[in-house]
Amino acid sequence: MKFIADGMLGKLTRWLRMLGQDVKYSNNSEDSQLLTIAKKEKRVLLTRDFELYQRAIGKGVDAFYLEGLTGEEKIAELAKRYDIRLEIDMASSRCPKCNSVVKPISTKEAADKVERSTLDYYEEFWKCTRCGQIYWQGAHWTRIRKTLGAAKEMLKEQKKGN
Ligand SMILES: [Zn+2]
């Protein structure tokens, strides 16, 4: 499953990429461009714009209209619809910045790119194969797990509701 997100869904895009989903995003694409790319590359259009959603359906483009208000709600409704596992597995995770795959790198390779204190605390590092961004499961990871935990709870509730 591949996605393309409308310009209002930048934050959600980063989440989906971390969860291993292939998501195209640009915050300055015209609606018609989004529809063209979605159709050509067989991507599901994710949008919070109901008119755009209807236009997509009218043109035979697969689309999903997001109703959730918070990040957790949006993640949960997508996980439910597309059966997305709410765990970050770095082996299949994508770069939240550019959507490319990330690869593990050695501490040595990370050494000249991150702070000394980071190297002292963490042993595993990943690098984006396109933009070169370095990732590690640092202090911010607590917040990431918390958000995913909340999304999982919502998903459970939603499943119970139906
Ligand atoms: Zn990247």
PDB file of C-alpha atoms and ligand atoms in Angstrom:
ATOM      1  CA  MET A   1       0.000   0.000   0.000  1.00  0.00           C
ATOM      2  CA  LYS A   2       1.362   3.406  -0.978  1.00  0.00           C
ATOM      3  CA  PHE A   3      -0.042   6.770   0.024  1.00  0.00           C
ATOM      4  CA  ILE A   4       0.007  10.404  -0.936  1.00  0.00           C
ATOM      5  CA  ALA A   5      -0.973  12.930   1.715  1.00  0.00           C
ATOM      6  CA  ASP A   6      -2.470  16.367   1.188  1.00  0.00           C
ATOM      7  CA  GLY A   7      -0.612  19.481   2.394  1.00  0.00           C
ATOM      8  CA  MET A   8      -2.384  19.570   5.757  1.00  0.00           C
ATOM      9  CA  LEU A   9      -1.096  16.162   6.806  1.00  0.00           C
ATOM     10  CA  GLY A  10       2.628  16.774   7.254  1.00  0.00           C
ATOM     11  CA  LYS A  11       2.745  15.473  10.790  1.00  0.00           C
ATOM     12  CA  LEU A  12       0.758  12.348   9.972  1.00  0.00           C
ATOM     13  CA  THR A  13       3.039  11.761   6.984  1.00  0.00           C
ATOM     14  CA  ARG A  14       6.083  11.627   9.271  1.00  0.00           C
ATOM     15  CA  TRP A  15       4.336   9.128  11.539  1.00  0.00           C
ATOM     16  CA  LEU A  16       3.346   6.856   8.694  1.00  0.00           C
ATOM     17  CA  ARG A  17       6.855   6.887   7.270  1.00  0.00           C
ATOM     18  CA  MET A  18       8.314   5.940  10.646  1.00  0.00           C
ATOM     19  CA  LEU A  19       5.822   3.075  10.700  1.00  0.00           C
ATOM     20  CA  GLY A  20       7.254   1.900   7.397  1.00  0.00           C
ATOM     21  CA  GLN A  21       4.628   3.266   5.011  1.00  0.00           C
ATOM     22  CA  ASP A  22       5.544   4.785   1.664  1.00  0.00           C
ATOM     23  CA  VAL A  23       3.983   8.267   1.762  1.00  0.00           C
ATOM     24  CA  LYS A  24       4.478  11.030  -0.763  1.00  0.00           C
ATOM     25  CA  TYR A  25       3.984  14.532   0.538  1.00  0.00           C
ATOM     26  CA  SER A  26       4.466  18.076  -0.584  1.00  0.00           C
ATOM     27  CA  ASN A  27       2.890  21.042   1.107  1.00  0.00           C
ATOM     28  CA  ASN A  28       2.647  23.076  -2.054  1.00  0.00           C
ATOM     29  CA  SER A  29       1.015  20.665  -4.488  1.00  0.00           C
ATOM     30  CA  GLU A  30      -2.199  21.656  -6.206  1.00  0.00           C
ATOM     31  CA  ASP A  31      -5.147  19.337  -5.653  1.00  0.00           C
ATOM     32  CA  SER A  32      -5.081  18.373  -9.319  1.00  0.00           C
ATOM     33  CA  GLN A  33      -1.397  17.387  -9.026  1.00  0.00           C
ATOM     34  CA  LEU A  34      -2.162  15.203  -6.011  1.00  0.00           C
ATOM     35  CA  LEU A  35      -4.901  13.445  -7.952  1.00  0.00           C
ATOM     36  CA  THR A  36      -2.671  12.915 -10.979  1.00  0.00           C
ATOM     37  CA  ILE A  37       0.170  11.429  -8.919  1.00  0.00           C
ATOM     38  CA  ALA A  38      -2.239   9.283  -6.879  1.00  0.00           C
ATOM     39  CA  LYS A  39      -3.716   7.834 -10.046  1.00  0.00           C
ATOM     40  CA  LYS A  40      -0.417   7.368 -11.883  1.00  0.00           C
ATOM     41  CA  GLU A  41       1.449   5.780  -8.974  1.00  0.00           C
ATOM     42  CA  LYS A  42      -1.581   3.951  -7.552  1.00  0.00           C
ATOM     43  CA  ARG A  43      -1.348   5.734  -4.227  1.00  0.00           C
ATOM     44  CA  VAL A  44      -4.201   6.164  -1.789  1.00  0.00           C
ATOM     45  CA  LEU A  45      -4.904   9.862  -1.303  1.00  0.00           C
ATOM     46  CA  LEU A  46      -5.117  10.811   2.366  1.00  0.00           C
ATOM     47  CA  THR A  47      -7.009  14.006   2.992  1.00  0.00           C
ATOM     48  CA  ARG A  48      -8.930  16.039   5.531  1.00  0.00           C
ATOM     49  CA  ASP A  49     -10.580  17.996   2.745  1.00  0.00           C
ATOM     50  CA  PHE A  50     -13.969  16.466   1.995  1.00  0.00           C
ATOM     51  CA  GLU A  51     -14.312  18.206  -1.376  1.00  0.00           C
ATOM     52  CA  LEU A  52     -10.939  16.848  -2.475  1.00  0.00           C
ATOM     53  CA  TYR A  53     -11.953  13.414  -1.226  1.00  0.00           C
ATOM     54  CA  GLN A  54     -15.121  13.529  -3.338  1.00  0.00           C
ATOM     55  CA  ARG A  55     -13.197  14.736  -6.382  1.00  0.00           C
ATOM     56  CA  ALA A  56     -10.796  11.821  -5.978  1.00  0.00           C
ATOM     57  CA  ILE A  57     -13.566   9.256  -5.732  1.00  0.00           C
ATOM     58  CA  GLY A  58     -15.252  10.820  -8.767  1.00  0.00           C
ATOM     59  CA  LYS A  59     -12.070  10.353 -10.777  1.00  0.00           C
ATOM     60  CA  GLY A  60     -11.616   6.762  -9.661  1.00  0.00           C
ATOM     61  CA  VAL A  61      -8.726   7.576  -7.331  1.00  0.00           C
ATOM     62  CA  ASP A  62      -8.548   5.534  -4.140  1.00  0.00           C
ATOM     63  CA  ALA A  63      -8.879   7.984  -1.257  1.00  0.00           C
ATOM     64  CA  PHE A  64      -9.340   8.032   2.490  1.00  0.00           C
ATOM     65  CA  TYR A  65     -11.036  10.876   4.328  1.00  0.00           C
ATOM     66  CA  LEU A  66      -9.565  11.401   7.788  1.00  0.00           C
ATOM     67  CA  GLU A  67     -11.945  12.440  10.510  1.00  0.00           C
ATOM     68  CA  GLY A  68      -9.681  12.254  13.556  1.00  0.00           C
ATOM     69  CA  LEU A  69      -8.736  15.536  15.189  1.00  0.00           C
ATOM     70  CA  THR A  70      -5.617  14.532  17.088  1.00  0.00           C
ATOM     71  CA  GLY A  71      -2.541  12.806  15.734  1.00  0.00           C
ATOM     72  CA  GLU A  72      -3.365   9.679  17.725  1.00  0.00           C
ATOM     73  CA  GLU A  73      -6.884   9.543  16.306  1.00  0.00           C
ATOM     74  CA  LYS A  74      -5.636   9.869  12.754  1.00  0.00           C
ATOM     75  CA  ILE A  75      -3.009   7.175  13.247  1.00  0.00           C
ATOM     76  CA  ALA A  76      -5.622   4.868  14.802  1.00  0.00           C
ATOM     77  CA  GLU A  77      -8.177   5.282  12.010  1.00  0.00           C
ATOM     78  CA  LEU A  78      -5.558   4.591   9.355  1.00  0.00           C
ATOM     79  CA  ALA A  79      -4.226   1.595  11.251  1.00  0.00           C
ATOM     80  CA  LYS A  80      -7.754   0.230  11.378  1.00  0.00           C
ATOM     81  CA  ARG A  81      -8.529   0.839   7.716  1.00  0.00           C
ATOM     82  CA  TYR A  82      -5.224  -0.349   6.265  1.00  0.00           C
ATOM     83  CA  ASP A  83      -4.151  -2.802   8.924  1.00  0.00           C
ATOM     84  CA  ILE A  84      -0.986  -0.898   9.782  1.00  0.00           C
ATOM     85  CA  ARG A  85       1.014  -2.290  12.662  1.00  0.00           C
ATOM     86  CA  LEU A  86       1.554   0.368  15.299  1.00  0.00           C
ATOM     87  CA  GLU A  87       5.142  -0.595  16.049  1.00  0.00           C
ATOM     88  CA  ILE A  88       8.226   1.070  14.712  1.00  0.00           C
ATOM     89  CA  ASP A  89      10.572  -1.502  13.243  1.00  0.00           C
ATOM     90  CA  MET A  90      13.736   0.245  12.098  1.00  0.00           C
ATOM     91  CA  ALA A  91      14.328  -2.527   9.553  1.00  0.00           C
ATOM     92  CA  SER A  92      11.347  -1.307   7.541  1.00  0.00           C
ATOM     93  CA  SER A  93      11.078   2.263   8.819  1.00  0.00           C
ATOM     94  CA  ARG A  94      11.341   5.144   6.370  1.00  0.00           C
ATOM     95  CA  CYS A  95      12.937   8.529   6.804  1.00  0.00           C
ATOM     96  CA  PRO A  96      10.258  10.883   8.176  1.00  0.00           C
ATOM     97  CA  LYS A  97      11.863  13.757   6.276  1.00  0.00           C
ATOM     98  CA  CYS A  98      12.128  12.338   2.766  1.00  0.00           C
ATOM     99  CA  ASN A  99      10.389   8.917   2.625  1.00  0.00           C
ATOM    100  CA  SER A 100      13.525   6.932   1.716  1.00  0.00           C
ATOM    101  CA  VAL A 101      14.641   3.783   3.492  1.00  0.00           C
ATOM    102  CA  VAL A 102      17.028   4.007   6.426  1.00  0.00           C
ATOM    103  CA  LYS A 103      19.955   1.654   6.939  1.00  0.00           C
ATOM    104  CA  PRO A 104      21.840   0.774  10.097  1.00  0.00           C
ATOM    105  CA  ILE A 105      25.284   2.349  10.360  1.00  0.00           C
ATOM    106  CA  SER A 106      28.165   1.719  12.717  1.00  0.00           C
ATOM    107  CA  THR A 107      28.857   3.892  15.743  1.00  0.00           C
ATOM    108  CA  LYS A 108      32.060   4.844  13.990  1.00  0.00           C
ATOM    109  CA  GLU A 109      30.187   6.122  10.977  1.00  0.00           C
ATOM    110  CA  ALA A 110      27.803   8.065  13.227  1.00  0.00           C
ATOM    111  CA  ALA A 111      30.678   9.507  15.245  1.00  0.00           C
ATOM    112  CA  ASP A 112      31.294  12.645  13.228  1.00  0.00           C
ATOM    113  CA  LYS A 113      27.584  13.352  12.763  1.00  0.00           C
ATOM    114  CA  VAL A 114      26.196  13.269  16.310  1.00  0.00           C
ATOM    115  CA  GLU A 115      27.143  14.744  19.678  1.00  0.00           C
ATOM    116  CA  ARG A 116      29.693  12.949  21.784  1.00  0.00           C
ATOM    117  CA  SER A 117      27.164  12.490  24.605  1.00  0.00           C
ATOM    118  CA  THR A 118      24.778  10.757  22.182  1.00  0.00           C
ATOM    119  CA  LEU A 119      27.513   8.309  21.222  1.00  0.00           C
ATOM    120  CA  ASP A 120      28.105   7.570  24.877  1.00  0.00           C
ATOM    121  CA  TYR A 121      24.463   6.683  25.467  1.00  0.00           C
ATOM    122  CA  TYR A 122      23.358   4.938  22.285  1.00  0.00           C
ATOM    123  CA  GLU A 123      24.758   2.087  20.280  1.00  0.00           C
ATOM    124  CA  GLU A 124      22.389   1.806  17.366  1.00  0.00           C
ATOM    125  CA  PHE A 125      22.231   4.374  14.610  1.00  0.00           C
ATOM    126  CA  TRP A 126      20.507   4.541  11.250  1.00  0.00           C
ATOM    127  CA  LYS A 127      21.104   6.735   8.264  1.00  0.00           C
ATOM    128  CA  CYS A 128      18.731   7.783   5.525  1.00  0.00           C
ATOM    129  CA  THR A 129      19.943   6.518   2.173  1.00  0.00           C
ATOM    130  CA  ARG A 130      18.814   9.681   0.417  1.00  0.00           C
ATOM    131  CA  CYS A 131      19.081  12.722   2.674  1.00  0.00           C
ATOM    132  CA  GLY A 132      21.722  11.366   5.047  1.00  0.00           C
ATOM    133  CA  GLN A 133      19.789  12.177   8.216  1.00  0.00           C
ATOM    134  CA  ILE A 134      21.033  10.139  11.203  1.00  0.00           C
ATOM    135  CA  TYR A 135      18.512   8.525  13.564  1.00  0.00           C
ATOM    136  CA  TRP A 136      18.733   6.883  16.949  1.00  0.00           C
ATOM    137  CA  GLN A 137      16.172   5.917  19.538  1.00  0.00           C
ATOM    138  CA  GLY A 138      16.976   8.773  21.868  1.00  0.00           C
ATOM    139  CA  ALA A 139      15.093  10.564  24.629  1.00  0.00           C
ATOM    140  CA  HIS A 140      12.352  11.621  22.182  1.00  0.00           C
ATOM    141  CA  TRP A 141      11.558   7.945  21.763  1.00  0.00           C
ATOM    142  CA  THR A 142       9.579   7.999  25.027  1.00  0.00           C
ATOM    143  CA  ARG A 143       7.163  10.462  23.436  1.00  0.00           C
ATOM    144  CA  ILE A 144       6.952   8.386  20.260  1.00  0.00           C
ATOM    145  CA  ARG A 145       6.061   5.259  22.241  1.00  0.00           C
ATOM    146  CA  LYS A 146       3.498   7.205  24.252  1.00  0.00           C
ATOM    147  CA  THR A 147       1.753   8.481  21.115  1.00  0.00           C
ATOM    148  CA  LEU A 148       1.726   5.015  19.548  1.00  0.00           C
ATOM    149  CA  GLY A 149       0.457   3.559  22.820  1.00  0.00           C
ATOM    150  CA  ALA A 150      -2.421   6.051  22.825  1.00  0.00           C
ATOM    151  CA  ALA A 151      -3.195   5.244  19.186  1.00  0.00           C
ATOM    152  CA  LYS A 152      -3.255   1.528  20.000  1.00  0.00           C
ATOM    153  CA  GLU A 153      -5.730   2.126  22.812  1.00  0.00           C
ATOM    154  CA  MET A 154      -7.993   4.070  20.441  1.00  0.00           C
ATOM    155  CA  LEU A 155      -7.744   1.321  17.878  1.00  0.00           C
ATOM    156  CA  LYS A 156      -8.868  -1.200  20.472  1.00  0.00           C
ATOM    157  CA  GLU A 157     -11.836   0.993  21.381  1.00  0.00           C
ATOM    158  CA  GLN A 158     -12.765   1.459  17.736  1.00  0.00           C
ATOM    159  CA  LYS A 159     -12.676  -2.260  17.116  1.00  0.00           C
ATOM    160  CA  LYS A 160     -14.859  -2.845  20.153  1.00  0.00           C
ATOM    161  CA  GLY A 161     -17.324  -0.222  18.884  1.00  0.00           C
ATOM    162  CA  ASN A 162     -17.977  -2.059  15.635  1.00  0.00           C
TER     163      ASN A 162
HETATM  164 ZN    ZN B   1      15.818  11.133   4.386  1.00  0.00          ZN
END
